[in-house]
Coordinates of N, CA and C in Angstrom, one line a residue:
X1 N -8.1 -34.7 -2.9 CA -8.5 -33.5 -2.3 C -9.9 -33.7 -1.8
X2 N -10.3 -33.2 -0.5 CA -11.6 -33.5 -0.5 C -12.4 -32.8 -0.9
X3 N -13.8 -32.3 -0.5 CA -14.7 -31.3 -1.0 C -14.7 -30.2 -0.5
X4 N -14.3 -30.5 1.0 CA -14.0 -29.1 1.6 C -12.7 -28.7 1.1
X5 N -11.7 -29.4 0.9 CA -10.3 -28.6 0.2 C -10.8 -27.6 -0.7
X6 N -11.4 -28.2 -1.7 CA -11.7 -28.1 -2.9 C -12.9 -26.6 -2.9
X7 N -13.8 -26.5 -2.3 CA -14.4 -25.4 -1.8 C -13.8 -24.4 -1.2
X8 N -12.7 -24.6 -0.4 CA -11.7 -23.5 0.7 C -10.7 -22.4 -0.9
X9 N -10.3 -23.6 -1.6 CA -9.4 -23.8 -3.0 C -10.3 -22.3 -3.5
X10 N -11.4 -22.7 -3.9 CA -12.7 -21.6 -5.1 C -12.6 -21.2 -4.3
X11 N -13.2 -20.5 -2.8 CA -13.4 -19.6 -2.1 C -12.2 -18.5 -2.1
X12 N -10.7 -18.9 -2.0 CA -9.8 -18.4 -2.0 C -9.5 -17.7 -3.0
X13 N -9.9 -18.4 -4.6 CA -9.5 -18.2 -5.9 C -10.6 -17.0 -6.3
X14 N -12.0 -17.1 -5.7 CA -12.5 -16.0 -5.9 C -12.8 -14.4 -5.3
X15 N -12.1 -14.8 -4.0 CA -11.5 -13.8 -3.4 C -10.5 -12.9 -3.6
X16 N -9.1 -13.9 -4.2 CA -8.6 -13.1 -5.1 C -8.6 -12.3 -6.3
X17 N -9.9 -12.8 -7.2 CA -10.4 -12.7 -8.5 C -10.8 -10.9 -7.9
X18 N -12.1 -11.2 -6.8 CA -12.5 -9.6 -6.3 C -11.8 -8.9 -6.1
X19 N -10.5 -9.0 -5.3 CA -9.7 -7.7 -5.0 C -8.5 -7.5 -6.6
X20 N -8.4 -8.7 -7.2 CA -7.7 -8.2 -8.4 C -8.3 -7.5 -9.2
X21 N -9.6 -7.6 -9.5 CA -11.0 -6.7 -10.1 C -11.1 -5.9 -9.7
X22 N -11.3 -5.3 -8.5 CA -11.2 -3.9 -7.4 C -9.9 -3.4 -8.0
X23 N -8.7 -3.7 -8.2 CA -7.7 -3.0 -8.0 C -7.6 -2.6 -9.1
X24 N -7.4 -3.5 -10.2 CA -7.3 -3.3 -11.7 C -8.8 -2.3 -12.2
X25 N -10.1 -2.0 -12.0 CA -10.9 -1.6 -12.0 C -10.4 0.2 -11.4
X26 N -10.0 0.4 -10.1 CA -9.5 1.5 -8.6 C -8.7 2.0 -10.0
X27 N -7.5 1.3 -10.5 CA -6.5 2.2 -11.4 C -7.1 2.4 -12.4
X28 N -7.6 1.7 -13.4 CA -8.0 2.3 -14.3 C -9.4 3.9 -14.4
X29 N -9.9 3.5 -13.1 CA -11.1 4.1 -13.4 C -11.1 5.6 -12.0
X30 N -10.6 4.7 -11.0 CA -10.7 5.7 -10.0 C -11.5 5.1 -8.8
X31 N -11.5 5.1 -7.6 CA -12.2 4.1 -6.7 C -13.9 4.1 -6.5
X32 N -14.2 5.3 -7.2 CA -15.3 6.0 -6.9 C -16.3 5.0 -7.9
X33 N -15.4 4.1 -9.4 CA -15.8 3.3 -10.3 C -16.0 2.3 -9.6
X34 N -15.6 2.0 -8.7 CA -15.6 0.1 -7.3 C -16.5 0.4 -6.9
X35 N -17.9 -0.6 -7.9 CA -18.9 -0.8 -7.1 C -19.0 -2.5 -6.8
X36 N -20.0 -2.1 -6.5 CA -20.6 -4.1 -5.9 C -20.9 -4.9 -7.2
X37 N -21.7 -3.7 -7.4 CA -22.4 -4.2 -8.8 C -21.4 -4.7 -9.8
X38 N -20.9 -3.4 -9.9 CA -19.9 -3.5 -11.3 C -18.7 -4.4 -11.2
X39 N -18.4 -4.4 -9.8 CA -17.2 -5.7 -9.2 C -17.9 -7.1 -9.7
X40 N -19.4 -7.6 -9.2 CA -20.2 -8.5 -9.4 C -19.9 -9.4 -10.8
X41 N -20.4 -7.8 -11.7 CA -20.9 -8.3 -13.2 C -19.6 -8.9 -14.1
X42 N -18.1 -7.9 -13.3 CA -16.9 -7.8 -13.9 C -15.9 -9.4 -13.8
X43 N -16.8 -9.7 -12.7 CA -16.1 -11.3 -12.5 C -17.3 -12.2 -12.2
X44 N -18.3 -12.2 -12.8 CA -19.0 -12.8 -13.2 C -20.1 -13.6 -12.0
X45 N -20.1 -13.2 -11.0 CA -20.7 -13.9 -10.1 C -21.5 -13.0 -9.4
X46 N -22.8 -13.4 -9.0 CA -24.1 -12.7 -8.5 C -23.0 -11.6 -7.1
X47 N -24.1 -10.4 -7.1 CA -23.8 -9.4 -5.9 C -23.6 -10.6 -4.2
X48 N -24.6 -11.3 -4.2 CA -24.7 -12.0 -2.8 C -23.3 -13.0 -2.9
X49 N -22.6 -13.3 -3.9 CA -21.6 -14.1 -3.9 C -20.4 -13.4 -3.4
X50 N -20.6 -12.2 -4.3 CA -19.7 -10.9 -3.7 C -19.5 -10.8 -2.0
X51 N -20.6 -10.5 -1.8 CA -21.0 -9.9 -0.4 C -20.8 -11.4 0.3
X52 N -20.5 -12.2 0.1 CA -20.2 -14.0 1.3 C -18.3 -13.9 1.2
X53 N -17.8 -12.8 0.2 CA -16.7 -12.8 0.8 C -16.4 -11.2 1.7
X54 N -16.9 -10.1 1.2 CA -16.8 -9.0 1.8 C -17.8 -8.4 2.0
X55 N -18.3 -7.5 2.9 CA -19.3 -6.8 3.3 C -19.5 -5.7 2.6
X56 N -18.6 -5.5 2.1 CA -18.8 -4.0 1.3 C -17.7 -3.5 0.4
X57 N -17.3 -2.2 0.1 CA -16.5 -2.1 -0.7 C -15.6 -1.3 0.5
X58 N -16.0 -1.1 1.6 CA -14.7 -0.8 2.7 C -13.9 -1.8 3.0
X59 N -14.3 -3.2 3.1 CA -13.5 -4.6 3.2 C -13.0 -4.5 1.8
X60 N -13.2 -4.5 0.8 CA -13.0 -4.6 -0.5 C -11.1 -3.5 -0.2
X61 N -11.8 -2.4 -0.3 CA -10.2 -1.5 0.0 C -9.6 -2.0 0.7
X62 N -9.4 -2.5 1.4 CA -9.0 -2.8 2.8 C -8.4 -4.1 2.7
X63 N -8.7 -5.0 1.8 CA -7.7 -6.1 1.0 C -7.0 -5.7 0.1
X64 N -7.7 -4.7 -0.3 CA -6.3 -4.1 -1.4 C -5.0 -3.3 -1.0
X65 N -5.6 -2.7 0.2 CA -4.9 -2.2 1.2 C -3.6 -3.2 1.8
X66 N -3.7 -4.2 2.5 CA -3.2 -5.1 2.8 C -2.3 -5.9 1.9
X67 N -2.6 -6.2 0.3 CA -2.0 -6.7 -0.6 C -0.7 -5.8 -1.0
X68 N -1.6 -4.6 -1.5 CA -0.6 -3.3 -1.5 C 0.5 -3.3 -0.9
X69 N 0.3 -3.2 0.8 CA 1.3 -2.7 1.7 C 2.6 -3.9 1.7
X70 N 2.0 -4.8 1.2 CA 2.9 -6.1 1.0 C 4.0 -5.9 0.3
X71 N 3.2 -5.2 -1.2 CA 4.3 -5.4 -2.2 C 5.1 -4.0 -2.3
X72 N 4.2 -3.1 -1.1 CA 5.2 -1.8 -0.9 C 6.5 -2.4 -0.3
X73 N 6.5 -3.0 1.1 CA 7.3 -3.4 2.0 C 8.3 -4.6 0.8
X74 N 8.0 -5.4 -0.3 CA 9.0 -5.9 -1.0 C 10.0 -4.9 -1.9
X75 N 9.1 -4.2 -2.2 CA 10.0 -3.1 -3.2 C 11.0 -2.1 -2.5
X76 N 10.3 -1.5 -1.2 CA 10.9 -0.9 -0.9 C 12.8 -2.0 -0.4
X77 N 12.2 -2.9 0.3 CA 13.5 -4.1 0.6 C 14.1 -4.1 -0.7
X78 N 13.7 -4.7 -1.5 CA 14.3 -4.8 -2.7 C 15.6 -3.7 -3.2
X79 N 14.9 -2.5 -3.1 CA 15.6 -1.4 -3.4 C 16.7 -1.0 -2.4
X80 N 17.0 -1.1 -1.1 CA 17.4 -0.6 -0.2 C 18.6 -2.2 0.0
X81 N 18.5 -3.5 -0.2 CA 19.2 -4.2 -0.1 C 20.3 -3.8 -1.3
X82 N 19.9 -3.6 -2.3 CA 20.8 -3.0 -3.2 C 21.7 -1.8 -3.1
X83 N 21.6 -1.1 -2.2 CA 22.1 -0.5 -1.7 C 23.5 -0.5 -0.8
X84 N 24.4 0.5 -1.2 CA 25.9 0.2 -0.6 C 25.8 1.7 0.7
X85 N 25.7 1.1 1.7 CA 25.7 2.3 2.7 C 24.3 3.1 3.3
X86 N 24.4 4.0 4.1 CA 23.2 4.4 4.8 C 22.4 5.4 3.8
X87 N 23.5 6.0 2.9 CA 22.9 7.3 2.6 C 22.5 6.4 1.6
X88 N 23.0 5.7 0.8 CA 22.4 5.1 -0.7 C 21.0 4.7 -0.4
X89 N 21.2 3.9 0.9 CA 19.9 3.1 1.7 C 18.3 3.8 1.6
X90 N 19.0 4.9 2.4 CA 17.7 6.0 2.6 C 17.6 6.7 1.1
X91 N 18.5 7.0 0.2 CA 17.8 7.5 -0.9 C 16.8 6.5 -1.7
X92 N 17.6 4.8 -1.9 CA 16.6 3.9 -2.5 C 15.6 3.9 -1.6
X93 N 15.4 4.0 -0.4 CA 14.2 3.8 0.2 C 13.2 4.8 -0.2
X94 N 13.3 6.0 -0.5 CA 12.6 6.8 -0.4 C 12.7 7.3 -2.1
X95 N 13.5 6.3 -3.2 CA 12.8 6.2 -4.3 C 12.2 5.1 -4.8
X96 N 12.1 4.2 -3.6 CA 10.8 3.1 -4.0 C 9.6 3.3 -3.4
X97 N 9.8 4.2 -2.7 CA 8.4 4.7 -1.8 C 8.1 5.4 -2.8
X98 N 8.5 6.5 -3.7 CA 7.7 7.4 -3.8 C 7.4 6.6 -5.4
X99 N 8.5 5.8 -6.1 CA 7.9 5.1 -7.3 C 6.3 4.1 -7.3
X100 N 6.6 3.6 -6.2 CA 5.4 3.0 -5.7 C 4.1 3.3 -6.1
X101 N 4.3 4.7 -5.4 CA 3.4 5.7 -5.5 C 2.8 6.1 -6.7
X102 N 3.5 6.6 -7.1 CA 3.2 7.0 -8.7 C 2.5 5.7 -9.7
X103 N 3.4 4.4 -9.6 CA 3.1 3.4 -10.4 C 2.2 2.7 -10.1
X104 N 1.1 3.2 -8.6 CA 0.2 2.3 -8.2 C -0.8 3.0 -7.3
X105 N -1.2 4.2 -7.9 CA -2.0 5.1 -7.2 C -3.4 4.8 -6.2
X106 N -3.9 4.2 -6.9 CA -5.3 3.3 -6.2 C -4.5 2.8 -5.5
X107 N -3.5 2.0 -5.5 CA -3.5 0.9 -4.3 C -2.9 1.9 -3.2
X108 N -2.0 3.2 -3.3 CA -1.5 3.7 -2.4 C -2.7 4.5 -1.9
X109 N -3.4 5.0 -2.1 CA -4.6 5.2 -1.9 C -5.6 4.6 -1.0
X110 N -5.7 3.0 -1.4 CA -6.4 2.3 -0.7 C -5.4 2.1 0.7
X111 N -4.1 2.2 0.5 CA -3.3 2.2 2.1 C -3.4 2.9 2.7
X112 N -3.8 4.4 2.0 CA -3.0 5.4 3.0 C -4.5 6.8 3.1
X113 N -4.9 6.3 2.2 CA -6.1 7.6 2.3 C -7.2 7.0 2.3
X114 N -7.9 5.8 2.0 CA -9.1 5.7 1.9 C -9.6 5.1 3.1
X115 N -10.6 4.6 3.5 CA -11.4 3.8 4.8 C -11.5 2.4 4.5
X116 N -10.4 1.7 5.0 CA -10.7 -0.1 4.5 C -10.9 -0.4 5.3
X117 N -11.3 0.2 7.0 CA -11.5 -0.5 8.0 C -10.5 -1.1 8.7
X118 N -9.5 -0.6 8.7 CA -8.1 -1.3 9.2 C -7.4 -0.1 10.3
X119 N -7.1 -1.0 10.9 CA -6.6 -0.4 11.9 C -4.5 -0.1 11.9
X120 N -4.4 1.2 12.1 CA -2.8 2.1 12.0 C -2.6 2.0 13.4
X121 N -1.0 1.5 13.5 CA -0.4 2.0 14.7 C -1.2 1.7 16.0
X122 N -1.7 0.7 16.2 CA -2.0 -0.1 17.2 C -1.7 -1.8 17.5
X123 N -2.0 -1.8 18.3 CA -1.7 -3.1 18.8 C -2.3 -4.1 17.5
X124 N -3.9 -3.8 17.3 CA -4.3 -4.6 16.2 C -4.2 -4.2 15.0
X125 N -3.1 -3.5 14.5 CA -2.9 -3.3 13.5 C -2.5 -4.5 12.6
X126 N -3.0 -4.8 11.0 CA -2.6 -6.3 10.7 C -1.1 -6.2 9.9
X127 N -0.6 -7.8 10.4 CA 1.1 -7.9 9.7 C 1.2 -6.9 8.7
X128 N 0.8 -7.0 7.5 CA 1.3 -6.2 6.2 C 1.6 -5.1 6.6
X129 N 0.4 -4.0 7.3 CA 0.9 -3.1 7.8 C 2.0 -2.8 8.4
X130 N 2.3 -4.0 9.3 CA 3.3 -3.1 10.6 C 4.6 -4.2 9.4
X131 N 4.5 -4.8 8.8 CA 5.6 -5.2 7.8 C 5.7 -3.9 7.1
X132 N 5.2 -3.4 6.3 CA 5.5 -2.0 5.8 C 6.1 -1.2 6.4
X133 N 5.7 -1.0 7.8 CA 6.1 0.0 8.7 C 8.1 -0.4 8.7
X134 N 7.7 -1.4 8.8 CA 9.1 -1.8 9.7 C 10.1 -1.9 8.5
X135 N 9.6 -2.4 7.1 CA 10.5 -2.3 6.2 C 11.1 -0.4 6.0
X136 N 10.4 0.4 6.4 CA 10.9 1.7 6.6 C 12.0 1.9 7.6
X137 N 11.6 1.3 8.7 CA 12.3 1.4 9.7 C 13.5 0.7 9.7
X138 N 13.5 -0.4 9.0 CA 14.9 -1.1 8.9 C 16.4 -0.1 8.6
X139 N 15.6 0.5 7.4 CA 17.1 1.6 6.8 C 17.0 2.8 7.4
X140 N 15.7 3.5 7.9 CA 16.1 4.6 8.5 C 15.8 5.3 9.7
X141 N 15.6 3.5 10.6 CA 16.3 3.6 12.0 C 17.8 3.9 12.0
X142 N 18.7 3.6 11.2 CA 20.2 3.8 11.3 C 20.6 5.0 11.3
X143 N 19.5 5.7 11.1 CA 19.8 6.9 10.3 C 19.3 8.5 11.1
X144 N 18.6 7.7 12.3 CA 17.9 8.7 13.3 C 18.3 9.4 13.6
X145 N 19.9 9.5 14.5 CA 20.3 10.2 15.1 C 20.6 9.7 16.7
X146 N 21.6 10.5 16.8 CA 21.8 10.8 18.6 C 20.0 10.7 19.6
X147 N 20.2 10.0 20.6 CA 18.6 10.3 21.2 C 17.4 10.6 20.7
X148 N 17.2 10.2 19.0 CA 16.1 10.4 18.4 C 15.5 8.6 18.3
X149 N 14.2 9.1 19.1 CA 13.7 6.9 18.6 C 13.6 6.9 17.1
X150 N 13.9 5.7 16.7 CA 13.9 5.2 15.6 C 12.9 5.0 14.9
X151 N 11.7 5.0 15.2 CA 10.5 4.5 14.9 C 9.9 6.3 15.0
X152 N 10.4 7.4 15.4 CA 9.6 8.4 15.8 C 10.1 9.0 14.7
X153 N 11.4 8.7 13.9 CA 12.1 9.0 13.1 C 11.5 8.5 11.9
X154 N 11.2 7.3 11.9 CA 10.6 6.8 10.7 C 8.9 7.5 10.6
X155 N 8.1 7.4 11.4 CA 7.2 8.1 11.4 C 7.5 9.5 10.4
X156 N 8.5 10.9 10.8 CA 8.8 12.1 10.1 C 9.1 12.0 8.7
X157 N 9.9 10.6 8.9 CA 10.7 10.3 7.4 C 8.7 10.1 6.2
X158 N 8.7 9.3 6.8 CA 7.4 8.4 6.0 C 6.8 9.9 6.1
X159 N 6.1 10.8 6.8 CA 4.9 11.6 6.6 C 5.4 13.0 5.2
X160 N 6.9 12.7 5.4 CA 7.6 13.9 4.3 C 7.2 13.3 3.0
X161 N 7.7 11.7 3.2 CA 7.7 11.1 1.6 C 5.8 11.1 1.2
X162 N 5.1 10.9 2.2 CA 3.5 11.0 2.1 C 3.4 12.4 1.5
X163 N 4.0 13.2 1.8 CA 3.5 14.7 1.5 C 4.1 15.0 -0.2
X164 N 5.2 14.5 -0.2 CA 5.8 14.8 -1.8 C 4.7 13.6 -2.9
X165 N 4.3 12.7 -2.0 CA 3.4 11.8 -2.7 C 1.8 12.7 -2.8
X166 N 1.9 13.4 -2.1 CA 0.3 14.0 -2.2 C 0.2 14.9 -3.0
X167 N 1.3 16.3 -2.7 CA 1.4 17.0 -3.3 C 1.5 16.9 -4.7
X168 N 2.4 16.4 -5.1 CA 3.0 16.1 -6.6 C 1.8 15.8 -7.5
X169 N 0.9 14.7 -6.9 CA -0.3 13.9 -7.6 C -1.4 15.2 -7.7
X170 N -1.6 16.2 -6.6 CA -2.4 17.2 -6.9 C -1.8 18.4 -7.5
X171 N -0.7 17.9 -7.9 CA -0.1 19.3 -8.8 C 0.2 20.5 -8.3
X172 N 0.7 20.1 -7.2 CA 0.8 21.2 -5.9 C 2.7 21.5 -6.0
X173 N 3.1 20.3 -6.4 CA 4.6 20.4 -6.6 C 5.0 19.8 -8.5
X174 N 6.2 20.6 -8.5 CA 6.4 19.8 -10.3 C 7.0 18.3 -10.1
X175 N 6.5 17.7 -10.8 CA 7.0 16.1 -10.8 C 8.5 16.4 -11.2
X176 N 9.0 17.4 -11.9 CA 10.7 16.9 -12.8 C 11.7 17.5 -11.4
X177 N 11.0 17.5 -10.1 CA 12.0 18.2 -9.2 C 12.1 17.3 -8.0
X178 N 11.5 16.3 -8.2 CA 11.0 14.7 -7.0 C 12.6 14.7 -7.1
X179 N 13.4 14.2 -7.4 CA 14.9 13.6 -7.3 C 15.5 14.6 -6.6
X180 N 15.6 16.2 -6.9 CA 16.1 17.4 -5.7 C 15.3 17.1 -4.5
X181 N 13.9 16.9 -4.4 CA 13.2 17.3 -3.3 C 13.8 15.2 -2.4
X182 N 14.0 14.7 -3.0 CA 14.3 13.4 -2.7 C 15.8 13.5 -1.7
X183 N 16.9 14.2 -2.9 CA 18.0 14.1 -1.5 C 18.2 15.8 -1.1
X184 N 17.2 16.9 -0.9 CA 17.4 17.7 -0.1 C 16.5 16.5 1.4
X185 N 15.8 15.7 1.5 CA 15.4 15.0 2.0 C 16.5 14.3 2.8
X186 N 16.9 13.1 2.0 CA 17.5 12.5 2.7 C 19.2 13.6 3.4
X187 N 19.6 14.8 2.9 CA 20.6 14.9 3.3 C 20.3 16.1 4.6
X188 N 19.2 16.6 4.4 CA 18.9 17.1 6.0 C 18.2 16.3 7.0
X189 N 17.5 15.7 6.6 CA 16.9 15.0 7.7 C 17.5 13.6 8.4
X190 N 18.3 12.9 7.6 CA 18.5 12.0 7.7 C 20.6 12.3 8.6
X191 N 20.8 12.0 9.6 CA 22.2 11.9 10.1 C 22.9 10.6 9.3
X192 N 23.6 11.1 8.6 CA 24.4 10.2 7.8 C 25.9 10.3 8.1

């Protein structure tokens, strides 16, 4: 291996060290706990070492963001391949969305509410994202309807499951009713 392998190799290794530190750090503590500093001291290498991989703690989110939406877009597949039919489809889909959620607050957070600097629903939007996107759209584009786009559908679907994910966490809705509010969900909105 040369020396540049070998340097690309640590550069990589400690890049992921920072966003596993951010994330593990975001859940335990809350994001407001993600500092430079405390990221710095927590993986052991000076603030300027920090800062030669990210600019800040908006890039900081904003990988965790990205990592996140990754392992959203697997679970959600995961759950929906297991699936026998459209309606099973869109229920597992929208109980891995919203487990997600609950089991990974910070990181759903760093996707969907915080500032990573990343760009939604554009052209330069990055893969993970529009992978996310699409792993929604796989099961309930089927599921749109007569003359409804599929993607305009997935958009309503996703902002419902966003809202029972917002709500719920601010205690705005009871957590023991997510499974009614789950298929009064999929059985009105969804053409099955």
């Amino acid at each position: 291996m040369s020396v540049q392998e070998r340097k690309q190799r640590q550069r990589t290794e400690r890049e992921r060290l920072i966003v596993a530190t951010a994330r593990e750090l975001a859940e335990a503590q809350g994001w407001d706990a993600v500092t430079t500093r405390r990221l710095a001291e927590r993986i052991e290498y000076s603030q300027p070492v920090l800062y030669s991989h990210f600019r800040g703690k908006r890039e900081i989110i904003g990988a965790v963001a990205l990592e996140g939406a990754t392992e959203m877009a697997l679970a959600v597949r995961a759950a929906t391949s297991a699936a026998d039919g459209p309606r099973a489809r869109v229920t597992a889909l929208a109980r891995a969305y919203l487990d997600f959620a609950e089991r990974n607050p910070a990181v759903y957070d760093a996707i969907f509410q915080l500032d990573g600097g990343l760009a939604y629903a554009r052209e330069d939007t990055p893969e993970p994202l529009k992978d996310a996107f699409a792993a929604l759209l796989e099961s309930l584009g089927e599921v749109a309807g007569d003359g409804v786009h599929p993607g305009l559908f997935t958009e309503v679907f996703w902002a419902a499951l966003h809202g029972l994910v917002t709500l719920t966490r601010a205690g705005r809705l009871p957590p023991e009713d997510t499974g009614a509010r789950v298929e009064l969900l999929v059985n009105r909105l969804a053409v099955l």
